């Protein structure tokens, strides 16, 4: 069990909260049952998954997801709740944090409906727009200049899994 926030695996994963580190590693952190399950259903395999047994107690859905990941031979590392709280960005983490490769959904060759995000700086708004675009049948999303990083943790949480199903790309500033 990982008991220290100074553990090298925790320190390395925590670096993914920084855009520069995410860009270099082409990886990001996912928190919670829904996002990790959405990634898994999209064929994205966590490597590794950190979990806090005491935070999972009583959460049947989280426990089932953990068992499924262990059965799929995903590296699942138990941690104390303090370590998960240190690793997570949410106020009350669900007890699961996964390191995953950037999702990559191919852009369509002939899109009929495109959403261009221009100067959207608020991460929650960008994530909500991604989620809404997916629901509305948008073919692709372009993150224009001055727009928040699509892999910002607040964008990813607000998008509620749209990153794994909706093609998007960023345009250079």
Short mmCIF file of C-alpha atoms in Angstrom, two decimals:
data_model
loop_
_atom_site.label_atom_id
_atom_site.label_comp_id
_atom_site.label_asym_id
_atom_site.label_seq_id
_atom_site.Cartn_x
_atom_site.Cartn_y
_atom_site.Cartn_z
CA UNK A 1 0.00 0.00 0.00
CA UNK A 2 1.26 3.48 -0.91
CA UNK A 3 1.24 5.56 2.26
CA UNK A 4 3.37 8.56 1.32
CA UNK A 5 2.66 11.49 -0.98
CA UNK A 6 6.42 11.48 -1.63
CA UNK A 7 6.19 8.09 -3.35
CA UNK A 8 7.78 8.41 -6.83
CA UNK A 9 4.68 6.96 -8.57
CA UNK A 10 2.44 9.51 -6.83
CA UNK A 11 4.79 12.39 -7.56
CA UNK A 12 4.97 11.40 -11.23
CA UNK A 13 1.19 11.09 -11.54
CA UNK A 14 0.60 14.39 -9.74
CA UNK A 15 2.76 16.18 -12.32
CA UNK A 16 -0.02 15.49 -14.84
CA UNK A 17 -2.03 18.30 -13.26
CA UNK A 18 0.34 20.64 -15.14
CA UNK A 19 -0.31 21.28 -18.83
CA UNK A 20 3.39 21.15 -19.69
CA UNK A 21 3.72 17.71 -18.11
CA UNK A 22 0.49 16.41 -19.75
CA UNK A 23 1.68 17.62 -23.14
CA UNK A 24 5.10 16.01 -22.74
CA UNK A 25 3.75 12.69 -21.48
CA UNK A 26 0.56 12.72 -23.63
CA UNK A 27 -1.19 11.34 -20.55
CA UNK A 28 -3.75 12.69 -18.10
CA UNK A 29 -5.35 11.88 -14.78
CA UNK A 30 -8.95 10.74 -14.51
CA UNK A 31 -10.87 10.79 -11.26
CA UNK A 32 -13.96 8.87 -10.35
CA UNK A 33 -15.96 5.89 -11.46
CA UNK A 34 -17.79 7.43 -14.41
CA UNK A 35 -14.77 8.92 -16.19
CA UNK A 36 -12.60 5.86 -15.68
CA UNK A 37 -15.43 3.58 -16.85
CA UNK A 38 -16.05 5.80 -19.92
CA UNK A 39 -12.36 5.59 -20.78
CA UNK A 40 -12.38 1.83 -20.36
CA UNK A 41 -15.47 1.43 -22.56
CA UNK A 42 -13.69 3.50 -25.22
CA UNK A 43 -10.74 1.11 -25.20
CA UNK A 44 -8.44 3.28 -23.10
CA UNK A 45 -6.55 1.27 -20.53
CA UNK A 46 -5.41 2.93 -17.29
CA UNK A 47 -1.77 2.51 -16.34
CA UNK A 48 -1.76 2.60 -13.36
CA UNK A 49 -4.93 3.00 -11.30
CA UNK A 50 -4.57 4.31 -7.76
CA UNK A 51 -7.31 3.54 -5.25
CA UNK A 52 -8.09 4.01 -1.58
CA UNK A 53 -9.89 0.96 -0.13
CA UNK A 54 -11.44 2.98 2.71
CA UNK A 55 -12.90 5.54 0.23
CA UNK A 56 -14.37 2.71 -1.86
CA UNK A 57 -16.10 1.10 1.13
CA UNK A 58 -19.83 1.02 0.49
CA UNK A 59 -19.50 2.15 -3.13
CA UNK A 60 -20.60 -0.97 -5.01
CA UNK A 61 -20.08 0.58 -8.47
CA UNK A 62 -16.51 1.64 -7.67
CA UNK A 63 -15.72 -1.77 -6.19
CA UNK A 64 -17.06 -3.53 -9.29
CA UNK A 65 -14.98 -1.28 -11.55
CA UNK A 66 -11.87 -2.01 -9.49
CA UNK A 67 -12.52 -5.76 -9.71
CA UNK A 68 -13.01 -5.51 -13.48
CA UNK A 69 -9.74 -3.61 -13.88
CA UNK A 70 -7.88 -6.12 -11.72
CA UNK A 71 -9.36 -8.97 -13.79
CA UNK A 72 -8.12 -7.17 -16.93
CA UNK A 73 -4.66 -7.11 -15.32
CA UNK A 74 -4.52 -3.33 -15.02
CA UNK A 75 -1.93 -2.30 -12.45
CA UNK A 76 -4.08 -1.29 -9.47
CA UNK A 77 -2.17 0.28 -6.60
CA UNK A 78 -3.80 0.60 -3.17
CA UNK A 79 -3.17 3.90 -1.37
CA UNK A 80 -4.22 5.57 1.82
CA UNK A 81 -7.07 8.04 1.54
CA UNK A 82 -4.59 10.87 2.26
CA UNK A 83 -2.55 9.89 -0.79
CA UNK A 84 -5.65 9.83 -3.02
CA UNK A 85 -6.77 13.20 -1.65
CA UNK A 86 -3.30 14.56 -2.48
CA UNK A 87 -3.44 13.10 -5.99
CA UNK A 88 -7.02 14.12 -6.78
CA UNK A 89 -8.23 17.60 -7.68
CA UNK A 90 -11.80 17.15 -6.47
CA UNK A 91 -12.86 18.20 -2.97
CA UNK A 92 -14.29 14.78 -2.11
CA UNK A 93 -12.61 12.15 -4.31
CA UNK A 94 -14.41 8.86 -4.98
CA UNK A 95 -11.25 6.89 -4.26
CA UNK A 96 -10.16 6.05 -7.81
CA UNK A 97 -7.57 7.98 -9.85
CA UNK A 98 -6.20 6.65 -13.13
CA UNK A 99 -3.35 7.65 -15.38
CA UNK A 100 -4.47 7.23 -19.00
CA UNK A 101 -3.10 8.09 -22.44
CA UNK A 102 -4.71 11.04 -24.20
CA UNK A 103 -7.92 9.98 -25.89
CA UNK A 104 -7.73 10.19 -29.64
CA UNK A 105 -10.88 10.14 -31.73
CA UNK A 106 -10.18 10.68 -35.42
CA UNK A 107 -11.54 13.84 -36.97
CA UNK A 108 -14.13 13.13 -39.68
CA UNK A 109 -12.94 13.70 -43.27
CA UNK A 110 -16.09 15.66 -44.20
CA UNK A 111 -17.70 17.14 -41.09
CA UNK A 112 -21.15 18.64 -41.47
CA UNK A 113 -21.35 20.30 -38.06
CA UNK A 114 -18.33 21.79 -36.28
CA UNK A 115 -18.18 23.67 -33.00
CA UNK A 116 -15.39 26.25 -32.73
CA UNK A 117 -14.47 27.31 -29.22
CA UNK A 118 -12.86 30.74 -29.50
CA UNK A 119 -11.34 32.26 -26.39
CA UNK A 120 -13.27 30.05 -23.95
CA UNK A 121 -11.10 30.36 -20.86
CA UNK A 122 -13.39 28.89 -18.19
CA UNK A 123 -12.67 25.13 -17.94
CA UNK A 124 -16.16 24.23 -16.71
CA UNK A 125 -17.75 26.06 -19.63
CA UNK A 126 -15.47 24.35 -22.17
CA UNK A 127 -16.30 20.94 -20.71
CA UNK A 128 -20.01 21.70 -20.72
CA UNK A 129 -19.76 22.78 -24.37
CA UNK A 130 -18.01 19.50 -25.24
CA UNK A 131 -20.71 17.50 -23.47
CA UNK A 132 -23.48 19.50 -25.15
CA UNK A 133 -21.80 19.23 -28.56
CA UNK A 134 -21.73 15.45 -28.25
CA UNK A 135 -25.41 15.35 -27.27
CA UNK A 136 -26.33 17.66 -30.16
CA UNK A 137 -24.58 15.50 -32.76
CA UNK A 138 -21.65 17.81 -33.51
CA UNK A 139 -19.09 16.06 -35.75
CA UNK A 140 -16.00 17.75 -34.33
CA UNK A 141 -14.86 20.49 -31.94
CA UNK A 142 -12.01 22.88 -32.60
CA UNK A 143 -10.35 24.55 -29.62
CA UNK A 144 -9.35 27.93 -31.04
CA UNK A 145 -6.66 30.36 -29.91
CA UNK A 146 -6.97 31.57 -26.33
CA UNK A 147 -9.16 28.64 -25.35
CA UNK A 148 -8.46 26.55 -22.26
CA UNK A 149 -6.47 23.30 -22.58
CA UNK A 150 -8.93 20.51 -23.49
CA UNK A 151 -7.14 18.18 -21.06
CA UNK A 152 -7.44 20.52 -18.07
CA UNK A 153 -8.90 18.37 -15.28
CA UNK A 154 -11.95 20.62 -14.87
CA UNK A 155 -12.64 20.46 -18.62
CA UNK A 156 -12.38 16.67 -18.54
CA UNK A 157 -14.73 16.34 -15.55
CA UNK A 158 -17.30 18.79 -16.95
CA UNK A 159 -17.27 17.02 -20.34
CA UNK A 160 -18.38 13.81 -18.59
CA UNK A 161 -16.64 11.42 -20.97
CA UNK A 162 -17.15 13.35 -24.23
CA UNK A 163 -13.36 13.32 -24.69
CA UNK A 164 -13.59 9.61 -25.44
CA UNK A 165 -16.35 9.84 -28.05
CA UNK A 166 -16.18 13.26 -29.72
CA UNK A 167 -13.38 14.23 -32.13
CA UNK A 168 -11.62 17.47 -31.21
CA UNK A 169 -8.37 19.25 -31.90
CA UNK A 170 -6.61 22.43 -30.88
CA UNK A 171 -5.58 25.26 -33.19
CA UNK A 172 -2.27 27.00 -32.52
CA UNK A 173 -2.28 30.42 -30.86
#
